[in-house]
Coordinates of C-alpha atoms and ligand atoms in Angstrom, one line a residue:
X440 CA -19.2 34.6 -7.1
X441 CA -20.4 33.6 -10.6
X442 CA -23.7 32.7 -11.7
X443 CA -22.5 28.7 -12.1
X444 CA -20.9 29.1 -8.5
X445 CA -24.2 30.4 -7.0
X446 CA -26.4 27.8 -9.2
X447 CA -24.6 24.9 -8.2
X448 CA -24.0 25.6 -4.6
X449 CA -20.2 26.2 -4.8
X450 CA -20.2 29.3 -2.1
X451 CA -21.7 26.8 0.3
X452 CA -19.4 24.2 -0.6
X453 CA -16.3 26.4 0.1
X454 CA -18.1 27.5 3.4
X455 CA -18.7 23.9 4.5
X456 CA -14.8 23.1 3.6
X457 CA -13.7 26.4 5.4
X458 CA -11.9 27.9 2.5
X459 CA -12.0 31.3 2.7
X460 CA -10.9 34.6 0.3
X461 CA -7.4 34.2 0.9
X462 CA -5.9 31.3 2.5
X463 CA -2.8 30.4 4.1
X464 CA -1.0 27.6 2.1
X465 CA 1.2 26.4 4.9
X466 CA 0.1 24.1 7.9
X467 CA 1.5 21.8 10.1
X468 CA -1.9 20.7 11.4
X469 CA -1.5 22.8 14.4
X470 CA -0.8 26.3 12.6
X471 CA -1.7 27.7 9.7
X472 CA 0.9 30.4 8.1
X473 CA 2.5 31.7 4.9
X474 CA 4.6 34.6 3.9
X475 CA 5.3 33.7 0.1
X476 CA 3.2 35.3 -3.3
X477 CA -0.4 34.9 -3.5
X478 CA -1.5 32.0 -6.1
X479 CA -5.1 32.9 -7.5
X480 CA -7.4 29.9 -8.4
X481 CA -9.5 30.5 -11.5
X482 CA -12.0 27.9 -12.4
X483 CA -11.5 26.3 -15.9
X484 CA -15.3 25.9 -15.7
X485 CA -16.2 29.9 -15.9
X486 CA -12.8 31.5 -15.9
X487 CA -14.0 33.1 -12.3
X488 CA -11.7 33.5 -9.4
X489 CA -12.5 31.2 -6.6
X490 CA -10.0 32.1 -4.1
X491 CA -6.2 33.0 -3.3
X492 CA -3.6 30.9 -1.7
X493 CA -0.6 32.4 -0.1
X494 CA 2.6 30.2 -1.3
X495 CA 5.2 28.6 1.4
X496 CA 8.5 30.2 1.8
X497 CA 11.8 28.5 2.5
X498 CA 11.4 29.9 6.1
X499 CA 8.1 28.4 6.3
X500 CA 9.2 25.2 4.8
X501 CA 11.6 25.1 7.8
X502 CA 9.1 25.5 10.3
X503 CA 6.9 22.5 8.5
X504 CA 9.8 20.3 8.5
X505 CA 11.3 20.7 12.1
X506 CA 7.4 20.1 13.1
X507 CA 6.9 17.1 10.9
X508 CA 10.2 15.6 12.3
X509 CA 9.4 16.1 16.0
X510 CA 5.7 15.1 15.5
X511 CA 7.0 11.7 13.6
X512 CA 9.0 10.6 16.9
X513 CA 6.0 10.6 18.8
X514 CA 3.4 9.3 16.2
X515 CA 5.9 6.6 15.4
X516 CA 5.2 5.0 19.0
X517 CA 1.7 4.7 18.9
X518 CA 0.3 1.3 17.8
X519 CA -0.5 1.3 14.4
X520 CA -4.0 0.1 15.0
X521 CA -4.7 2.9 17.3
X522 CA -3.3 5.2 14.1
X523 CA -5.8 3.3 12.2
X524 CA -8.5 4.4 14.1
X525 CA -7.2 8.2 13.6
X526 CA -7.7 7.3 9.9
X527 CA -11.1 6.0 10.5
X528 CA -12.2 9.2 12.2
X529 CA -10.6 11.2 9.2
X530 CA -12.7 9.1 7.1
X531 CA -15.7 9.9 8.9
X532 CA -15.5 13.6 8.0
X533 CA -14.8 12.6 4.3
X534 CA -18.1 11.1 4.1
X535 CA -19.7 13.7 5.7
X536 CA -18.0 16.3 3.4
X537 CA -18.0 14.0 0.2
X538 CA -20.6 16.5 -1.5
X539 CA -18.9 19.7 -0.9
X540 CA -15.3 18.4 -1.6
X541 CA -16.5 16.6 -4.9
X542 CA -18.1 19.9 -5.9
X543 CA -15.0 22.0 -5.4
X544 CA -12.7 19.5 -7.1
X545 CA -15.1 19.5 -10.1
X546 CA -15.2 23.6 -10.1
X547 CA -11.6 24.2 -9.4
X548 CA -10.3 21.3 -11.8
X549 CA -12.9 21.1 -14.3
X550 CA -13.8 17.1 -14.4
X551 CA -17.6 16.3 -13.9
X552 CA -19.4 16.6 -10.7
X553 CA -20.0 12.8 -10.8
X554 CA -16.0 12.3 -11.2
X555 CA -15.4 14.9 -8.5
X556 CA -17.6 12.9 -6.0
X557 CA -15.8 9.5 -7.5
X558 CA -12.7 10.8 -6.3
X559 CA -13.6 11.5 -2.8
X560 CA -15.0 8.2 -2.8
X561 CA -11.6 6.8 -3.7
X562 CA -10.3 8.8 -0.9
X563 CA -13.0 6.9 1.5
X564 CA -12.0 3.5 0.0
X565 CA -8.1 3.8 0.6
X566 CA -9.0 5.0 4.1
X567 CA -11.0 2.1 4.7
X568 CA -8.4 -0.2 3.2
X569 CA -5.8 1.5 5.4
X570 CA -7.8 0.9 8.5
X571 CA -7.7 -2.9 8.1
X572 CA -4.1 -2.7 6.8
X573 CA -3.4 -0.9 10.5
X574 CA -3.6 -4.4 11.8
X575 CA -1.7 -6.3 9.0
X576 CA 1.8 -4.5 8.7
X577 CA 3.3 -8.0 8.8
X578 CA 6.8 -9.3 8.3
X579 CA 7.7 -12.6 7.7
X580 CA 9.7 -15.3 10.0
X581 CA 12.5 -17.2 8.5
X582 CA 14.3 -20.6 10.2
X583 CA 17.7 -19.9 11.3
X584 CA 20.4 -22.2 10.2
X585 CA 22.0 -21.7 13.8
X586 CA 20.5 -23.8 16.4
X587 CA 18.5 -22.0 19.5
X588 CA 18.0 -18.9 16.9
X589 CA 15.1 -17.0 15.7
X590 CA 15.1 -15.0 13.0
X591 CA 12.2 -12.5 11.3
X592 CA 11.8 -9.4 9.8
X593 CA 9.7 -6.3 10.6
X594 CA 8.6 -3.0 9.2
X595 CA 9.0 0.3 10.8
X596 CA 8.0 3.6 10.0
X597 CA 10.2 5.3 7.4
X598 CA 10.0 9.0 8.6
X599 CA 8.8 12.3 6.9
X600 CA 7.3 11.4 3.5
X601 CA 7.0 14.1 1.0
X602 CA 4.1 14.1 -1.4
X603 CA 3.9 15.8 -5.0
X604 CA 0.9 15.5 -6.6
X605 CA -0.6 16.7 -10.2
X606 CA -3.8 18.8 -10.9
X607 CA -5.8 15.9 -12.4
X608 CA -6.5 14.0 -9.3
X609 CA -6.3 16.8 -7.0
X610 CA -7.2 15.0 -3.8
X611 CA -7.3 11.3 -4.4
X612 CA -3.5 10.9 -5.0
X613 CA -2.8 12.6 -1.4
X614 CA -5.1 10.0 0.0
X615 CA -3.6 6.9 -1.4
X616 CA -0.3 8.0 0.0
X617 CA -1.2 9.5 3.4
X618 CA -4.0 6.8 4.5
X619 CA -1.1 4.5 3.9
X620 CA 1.7 6.4 5.4
X621 CA 0.0 7.2 8.4
X622 CA -1.1 3.6 9.5
X623 CA 2.5 3.0 8.6
X624 CA 3.7 5.8 11.4
X625 CA 4.8 8.2 8.9
X626 CA 4.5 12.1 8.9
X627 CA 3.4 13.4 5.6
X628 CA 4.1 17.0 4.1
X629 CA 2.3 17.4 0.8
X630 CA 2.8 19.7 -2.0
X631 CA -0.3 20.1 -4.2
X632 CA -0.5 21.1 -7.8
X633 CA -0.3 24.9 -7.8
X634 CA -3.3 24.7 -10.4
X635 CA -5.4 23.3 -7.5
X636 CA -4.4 25.1 -4.5
X637 CA -8.0 25.3 -3.0
X638 CA -9.0 21.6 -2.8
X639 CA -5.4 21.0 -1.0
X640 CA -6.3 23.7 1.5
X641 CA -9.8 21.8 1.9
X642 CA -8.4 18.5 2.3
X643 CA -5.5 19.9 5.0
X644 CA -8.4 21.6 6.8
X645 CA -10.2 18.2 7.3
X646 CA -7.2 16.2 8.4
X647 CA -6.2 19.1 10.8
X648 CA -9.3 19.5 12.6
X649 CA -9.6 15.3 13.0
X650 CA -6.0 15.3 14.3
X651 CA -6.3 18.1 16.5
X652 CA -9.5 16.9 18.3
X653 CA -7.9 13.4 18.6
X654 CA -4.3 14.5 20.2
X655 CA -2.2 13.6 17.2
X656 CA 0.9 15.5 17.3
X657 CA 1.6 18.3 15.4
X658 CA 3.1 17.8 12.1
X659 CA 1.5 14.6 11.1
X660 CA -0.5 16.1 8.3
X661 CA 1.6 19.2 6.6
X662 CA 0.7 21.4 3.8
X663 CA 2.9 23.7 1.8
X664 CA 2.1 25.4 -1.5
X665 CA 3.6 26.8 -4.7
X666 CA 5.1 25.5 -7.8
X667 CA 8.3 23.2 -8.8
X668 CA 10.6 25.6 -6.6
X669 CA 8.4 24.5 -3.4
X670 CA 8.6 20.9 -4.6
X671 CA 12.2 21.6 -4.6
X672 CA 12.4 22.4 -0.9
X673 CA 11.4 18.6 -0.5
X674 CA 13.3 16.8 -3.1
X675 CA 16.6 18.2 -2.2
X676 CA 16.1 17.8 1.9
X677 CA 17.9 14.9 3.3
X678 CA 15.3 15.0 6.3
X679 CA 12.5 13.4 3.6
X680 CA 13.7 10.1 3.0
X681 CA 10.7 9.1 0.7
X682 CA 9.6 11.6 -1.9
X683 CA 6.0 10.4 -3.7
X684 CA 5.9 12.3 -6.9
X685 CA 2.9 12.1 -9.4
X686 CA 2.8 14.2 -12.7
X687 CA 4.6 14.5 -16.1
X688 CA 7.8 12.2 -17.0
X689 CA 9.6 15.3 -17.7
X690 CA 9.1 16.3 -13.7
X691 CA 9.7 12.5 -12.7
X692 CA 13.1 12.4 -14.2
X693 CA 14.3 15.8 -12.6
X694 CA 12.7 14.5 -9.1
X695 CA 14.5 10.9 -9.6
X696 CA 17.6 12.6 -10.1
X697 CA 17.7 14.9 -7.4
X698 CA 16.5 12.4 -4.8
X699 CA 19.0 9.5 -6.2
X700 CA 21.7 12.4 -5.8
X701 CA 21.0 11.9 -1.8
X702 CA 20.3 8.1 -2.0
X703 CA 16.6 9.0 -1.0
X704 CA 13.6 6.7 -2.1
X705 CA 11.0 7.8 -4.8
X706 CA 7.7 6.5 -5.7
X707 CA 7.0 7.6 -9.2
X708 CA 3.6 7.7 -11.1
X709 CA 4.3 9.6 -14.3
X710 CA 2.8 9.9 -17.8
X711 CA 1.0 7.3 -19.8
X712 CA 0.2 6.5 -23.3
X713 CA -2.3 3.8 -22.9
X714 CA -3.8 1.6 -25.8
X715 CA -6.9 -0.6 -26.3
X716 CA -6.2 -3.2 -28.8
X717 CA -9.4 -4.2 -30.4
X718 CA -9.1 -8.0 -32.1
X719 CA -11.9 -9.4 -34.8
X720 CA -13.4 -11.1 -31.7
X721 CA -14.0 -8.2 -29.7
X722 CA -17.7 -6.9 -28.4
X723 CA -17.8 -3.9 -30.6
X724 CA -20.5 -2.1 -28.7
X725 CA -18.4 -2.7 -25.3
X726 CA -15.2 -1.5 -27.1
X727 CA -17.1 1.8 -28.0
X728 CA -18.3 2.5 -24.5
X729 CA -14.9 1.7 -23.1
X730 CA -12.9 3.6 -25.7
X731 CA -15.0 6.7 -25.7
X732 CA -15.1 6.9 -22.0
X733 CA -11.2 6.3 -21.8
X734 CA -10.6 8.9 -24.3
X735 CA -12.9 11.6 -23.6
X736 CA -13.6 11.3 -19.5
X737 CA -12.1 14.0 -17.5
X738 CA -11.3 15.5 -20.9
X739 CA -8.6 13.1 -21.7
X740 CA -6.7 14.5 -18.7
X741 CA -6.2 11.1 -16.8
X742 CA -3.0 9.5 -16.7
X743 CA -5.1 6.1 -18.1
X744 CA -7.0 8.0 -20.5
X745 CA -7.2 5.8 -23.9
X746 CA -4.8 7.7 -26.4
X747 CA -4.3 4.6 -28.7
X748 CA -6.8 2.3 -30.2
X749 CA -5.5 -0.5 -32.4
X750 CA -8.0 -2.0 -34.3
X751 CA -7.6 -5.2 -36.3
X752 CA -8.0 -4.4 -40.2
X753 CA -10.8 -6.7 -40.4
X754 CA -13.3 -4.8 -37.8
X755 CA -11.4 -1.3 -38.5
X756 CA -14.1 0.3 -40.5
X757 CA -16.9 -0.9 -38.3
X758 CA -15.2 0.5 -35.3
X759 CA -14.2 3.7 -37.0
X760 CA -17.8 4.3 -37.9
X761 CA -19.2 3.5 -34.5
X762 CA -16.7 5.7 -32.9
X763 CA -17.3 8.6 -35.2
X764 CA -21.3 8.2 -34.5
X765 CA -20.5 8.2 -30.8
X766 CA -18.6 11.3 -30.8
X767 CA -21.4 13.2 -32.3
X768 CA -23.6 12.5 -29.4
X769 CA -21.0 14.0 -27.0
X770 CA -22.3 17.0 -24.9
X771 CA -19.3 19.5 -24.0
X772 CA -20.1 21.9 -21.5
X773 CA -20.3 22.9 -17.9
X774 CA -19.0 20.0 -15.9
X775 CA -21.1 20.5 -12.6
X776 CA -24.2 20.1 -15.1
X777 CA -24.7 16.4 -15.2
X778 CA -26.4 16.4 -18.9
X779 CA -23.0 17.2 -20.2
X780 CA -20.3 14.2 -20.9
X781 CA -17.1 16.5 -21.6
X782 CA -15.9 19.3 -19.3
X783 CA -13.1 21.9 -19.7
X784 CA -9.3 21.7 -20.0
X785 CA -7.4 22.8 -17.1
X786 CA -6.1 25.8 -18.6
X787 CA -5.3 27.9 -21.9
X788 CA -1.8 26.4 -22.0
X789 CA -3.7 22.9 -22.3
X790 CA -5.6 24.2 -25.1
X791 CA -2.6 25.1 -26.7
X792 CA -0.8 21.8 -26.5
X793 CA -4.2 20.4 -27.6
X794 CA -4.0 22.4 -30.7
X795 CA -0.3 21.8 -31.3
X796 CA -1.1 18.0 -31.3
X797 CA -3.8 17.9 -33.6
X798 CA -1.5 20.3 -36.1
X799 CA 1.5 17.7 -35.7
X800 CA -0.7 14.5 -36.4
X801 CA -1.5 16.2 -39.6
X802 CA 1.7 17.5 -40.6
X803 CA 3.2 13.9 -39.9
X804 CA 0.6 12.5 -42.5
X805 CA -2.4 11.5 -40.3
X806 CA -5.9 12.0 -41.2
X807 CA -8.5 13.5 -39.1
X808 CA -11.7 11.6 -38.6
X809 CA -13.5 13.6 -36.0
X810 CA -12.7 17.3 -36.4
X811 CA -11.3 19.1 -32.9
X812 CA -11.4 22.8 -32.4
X813 CA -11.7 25.2 -29.4
X814 CA -15.5 26.1 -28.5
X815 CA -16.3 30.1 -28.2
X816 CA -19.4 31.7 -26.9
X817 CA -22.2 31.6 -24.3
X818 CA -21.1 28.9 -21.5
X819 CA -17.7 28.5 -23.0
X820 CA -16.2 31.9 -21.7
X821 CA -13.0 30.4 -19.8
X822 CA -11.6 29.4 -23.2
X823 CA -11.0 26.3 -21.9
X824 CA -13.5 24.1 -23.9
X825 CA -12.3 21.8 -26.6
X826 CA -13.9 19.2 -28.8
X827 CA -12.8 15.7 -28.5
X828 CA -10.9 14.7 -31.8
X829 CA -10.2 11.4 -33.5
X830 CA -7.4 11.1 -36.0
X831 CA -6.2 8.1 -37.9
X832 CA -2.5 7.5 -37.3
X833 CA 0.7 5.5 -37.3
X834 CA 2.5 4.5 -34.1
X835 CA 5.5 5.5 -35.2
X836 CA 4.4 9.3 -35.8
X837 CA 6.4 11.8 -32.8
X838 CA 3.1 12.8 -32.0
X839 CA 1.8 9.5 -31.3
X840 CA 4.7 8.6 -29.1
X841 CA 3.9 11.4 -27.0
X842 CA 1.4 11.8 -24.1
X843 CA -0.9 14.9 -25.0
X844 CA -2.9 15.6 -22.1
X845 CA -6.1 16.1 -23.8
X846 CA -8.9 14.6 -25.9
X847 CA -6.9 13.2 -28.9
X848 CA -7.8 9.7 -29.6
X849 CA -5.4 8.0 -32.4
X850 CA -6.9 5.3 -34.4
X851 CA -4.4 3.0 -35.4
X852 CA -4.8 -0.3 -37.8
X853 CA -3.3 -3.8 -37.5
X854 CA -3.2 -6.8 -39.5
X855 CA -2.3 -10.5 -38.8
X856 CA -2.1 -11.9 -35.3
X857 CA -2.4 -10.2 -32.0
X858 CA 1.3 -10.4 -31.4
X859 CA 1.3 -7.8 -34.0
X860 CA -1.2 -5.7 -31.8
X861 CA 0.8 -6.3 -28.9
X862 CA 4.3 -5.0 -30.3
X863 CA 2.6 -1.6 -31.1
X864 CA 0.8 -1.4 -28.0
X865 CA 4.2 -1.9 -26.4
X866 CA 6.1 0.3 -29.0
X867 CA 5.8 3.5 -27.1
X868 CA 8.0 4.9 -24.0
X869 CA 5.1 4.9 -21.2
X870 CA 4.2 1.7 -19.6
X871 CA 0.8 2.4 -17.3
X872 CA -2.5 1.2 -18.5
X873 CA -3.1 -1.0 -21.5
X874 CA -6.4 -3.4 -22.6
X875 CA -7.5 -5.6 -24.8
X876 CA -11.1 -6.4 -26.0
X877 CA -11.8 -9.7 -27.0
X878 CA -13.7 -13.0 -26.9
X879 CA -11.1 -15.1 -27.8
X880 CA -9.4 -16.8 -24.6
X881 CA -6.0 -17.4 -26.6
X882 CA -5.7 -13.7 -27.4
X883 CA -6.5 -12.6 -23.9
X884 CA -4.1 -15.0 -22.0
X885 CA -1.6 -13.9 -24.5
X886 CA -2.0 -10.4 -24.0
X887 CA -1.7 -11.1 -20.1
X888 CA 1.5 -13.2 -20.4
X889 CA 5.0 -12.6 -20.2
X890 CA 5.1 -11.8 -24.1
X891 CA 2.2 -9.6 -23.6
X892 CA 1.6 -6.2 -22.1
X893 CA 4.5 -4.5 -20.8
X894 CA 2.2 -2.2 -18.5
X895 CA 1.6 -1.9 -14.9
X896 CA -2.0 -2.2 -15.7
X897 CA -3.5 -4.7 -18.4
X898 CA -7.2 -5.3 -18.5
X899 CA -9.3 -7.9 -20.5
X900 CA -12.5 -6.7 -22.0
X901 CA -12.4 -3.0 -19.9
X902 CA -10.8 0.1 -20.7
X903 CA -7.7 1.7 -19.8
X904 CA -9.4 4.1 -17.5
X905 CA -9.8 4.3 -13.8
X906 CA -8.8 1.6 -11.3
X907 CA -9.8 0.2 -8.2
X908 CA -8.0 0.9 -4.7
X909 CA -7.6 -2.6 -3.8
X910 CA -4.9 -3.4 -6.4
X911 CA -1.4 -1.8 -6.7
X912 CA -1.5 1.1 -9.3
X913 CA 1.5 2.3 -11.3
X914 CA 3.3 1.9 -14.3
X915 CA 6.4 0.9 -16.1
X916 CA 9.4 2.4 -18.2
X917 CA 8.8 6.1 -18.2
X918 CA 5.6 6.1 -16.1
X919 CA 8.1 5.4 -13.2
X920 CA 7.8 2.2 -12.0
X921 CA 6.2 3.1 -8.7
X922 CA 3.0 1.3 -7.0
X923 CA 0.2 3.2 -4.9
X924 CA -2.9 2.1 -3.0
X925 CA -3.5 -1.4 -2.7
X926 CA -1.9 -4.8 -2.6
X927 CA 1.5 -4.6 -0.5
X928 CA 2.2 -0.7 -2.1
X929 CA 2.3 0.2 1.6
X930 CA 5.9 -1.7 2.2
X931 CA 7.2 1.6 0.2
X932 CA 6.2 4.0 3.1
X933 CA 8.2 1.5 5.7
X934 CA 11.7 0.6 6.4
X935 CA 12.4 -3.4 6.2
X936 CA 14.4 -4.8 9.3
X937 CA 15.6 -8.2 9.5
X938 CA 16.4 -9.7 13.4
X939 CA 18.2 -12.8 14.5
X940 CA 17.8 -13.4 18.4
X941 CA 20.0 -16.0 20.1
X942 CA 18.6 -17.4 22.9
X943 CA 21.3 -20.1 23.9
X944 CA 24.2 -19.5 26.0
X945 CA 26.7 -20.1 23.1
X946 CA 27.7 -17.6 20.3
X947 CA 27.6 -19.8 17.1
X948 CA 28.6 -17.9 14.1
X949 CA 26.9 -18.2 10.8
X950 CA 28.0 -20.3 7.7
X951 CA 29.9 -22.6 10.5
X952 CA 32.7 -20.3 11.2
X953 CA 34.8 -21.2 14.1
X954 CA 36.5 -18.2 15.9
X955 CA 38.2 -19.6 19.0
X956 CA 39.5 -17.5 21.6
Ligands
NAD1166 P1 3.4 18.3 -13.6 O1 4.4 17.2 -14.0 O2 3.5 19.7 -14.5 O3 3.4 18.6 -12.1 C1 3.0 17.6 -11.2 C2 3.5 18.2 -9.8 O4 5.1 18.2 -9.7 C3 3.2 19.8 -9.4 O5 2.8 19.5 -8.1 C4 4.1 20.3 -9.9 O6 4.5 21.7 -9.0 C5 5.6 19.4 -9.4 N1 6.9 19.9 -10.2 C6 7.1 20.0 -11.3 N2 8.6 20.2 -11.5 C7 8.8 19.9 -10.2 C8 10.3 19.5 -10.0 N3 11.4 19.8 -10.7 N4 10.6 19.6 -8.5 C9 9.7 19.2 -7.7 N5 8.4 19.5 -8.0 C10 7.8 19.7 -9.4 O7 2.2 17.5 -14.3 P2 0.7 18.1 -14.1 O8 0.4 18.8 -15.5 O9 0.2 18.5 -12.9 O10 -0.4 16.6 -14.5 C11 -0.4 16.2 -15.4 C12 0.6 14.6 -15.6 O11 0.5 13.9 -14.7 C13 0.4 13.9 -16.7 O12 1.4 13.5 -17.3 C14 -0.3 12.6 -16.0 O13 0.1 11.3 -17.0 C15 0.9 12.6 -14.5 N6 -0.1 11.7 -14.2 C16 0.2 10.7 -13.7 C17 -0.5 9.6 -12.5 C18 0.0 8.3 -12.4 O14 -0.5 7.9 -11.5 N7 0.7 7.8 -13.0 C19 -1.8 10.2 -12.2 C20 -1.8 11.6 -12.2 C21 -1.5 12.4 -13.3

């Protein structure tokens, strides 16, 4: 174990979470096995090997899907509030293991320890939500047009839900899906990111233990491990009626096509290109706090990270100076150390993408305001630490239209009315998160109106980054159109059925049709 791992208690965290030097990456809940190649997990924090996980083979997958399909048949007959009670017990364990899990998220993914804990808190919150939901999976009743008839709709479990997740939220996205899908009566098979395999094993360890202790049938929580080829086992599999996939738009387009080809359902949570509009009526201090956190938090690796700041010409220079000053105060380094604001990028490929984005913005005519660069020397041995950068740019630049998953913020100037800023905000292919900073009611309401933001999330006087579990989360256009988490997002994990019951001695037909025999 490295110096950092020892100093910040990673060894103890791994032990508490049941992580070994070599772990099986396939689990049905009851059994752990794996016959695939070994995936090594290196920490972007210090470049050290944390542990190894064996990938899932095609044969391993067959065993998983057979067990999940059989388990589902039993699980769906358990009353939903009883399934909610199992989720409550799972949540008790999450609360108990919040610190070690938050630490492992931080060490394996590179986000700050505070954000790692925040991610586990999101898991806890969605489980609480799901427990209440287990008594509220209600449908509507309607008046039948036929006398002596009753009509209503109800929701039934869907079957086996396949979950594919990204590296940047290595645990929360799994729980957003599973907590709801479990109370809905589904079995879940999860393929986490190949970049964060140990956090996935840690989560599955918790679920498997709780489920076994409570006699939940095997297969209700399953884990498979590997790269996109393992994900494809599920996307091509007719036994998996719903694929919930979180990741890049590139991945989403492939998955959507594959699953649509077999008329399966998808829930897609893909890339964003999020902007904050700053009007002349904005509170500049709050704008800077929201924009800096949004742009550099998680080292710019959130789907909701702020990538574009669209500032009115009247306050442009003021905002520009305040942002440059704020960036001077950023401390970059070990994310487990709470004195630092910015941790590393996930790996060296991400560093390369970051460098290329900065080269491209200059080549397209942009002006670098806050210089980027890769950090070297003591504390930066992993080669994944970069300086957050700001560039003055234009919305039509090819690179600005593109989601670079790194701390690069583009400053864009607008003039005239807020409608012009909204046009710039909407003028990208992605549609996840958006925000306006203004104390002008007309501007705020216009931003939220039908002529306003075209994103799934639109905020007033808070930034683009982060979301509460109570609302439905997701975005439009190339962000994929899926909704997860709160509100009525649960409906995607169930199938809807309309029922008509005739309690008369006759058989009247609908629309007054007569069929006399
Ligand atoms: P990625 O697309 O490289 O990988 C995501 C997951 O998809 C991984 O588990 C990967 O193995 C799998 N995958 C890739 N190709 C596949 C295929 N053809 N078939 C099946 N599975 C496949 O994304 P990443 O680099 O891990 O994450 C960053 C991206 O995720 C960013 O674009 C970010 O905006 C997005 N993201 C979106 C949300 C959201 O809620 N909208 C949340 C988190 C991350």
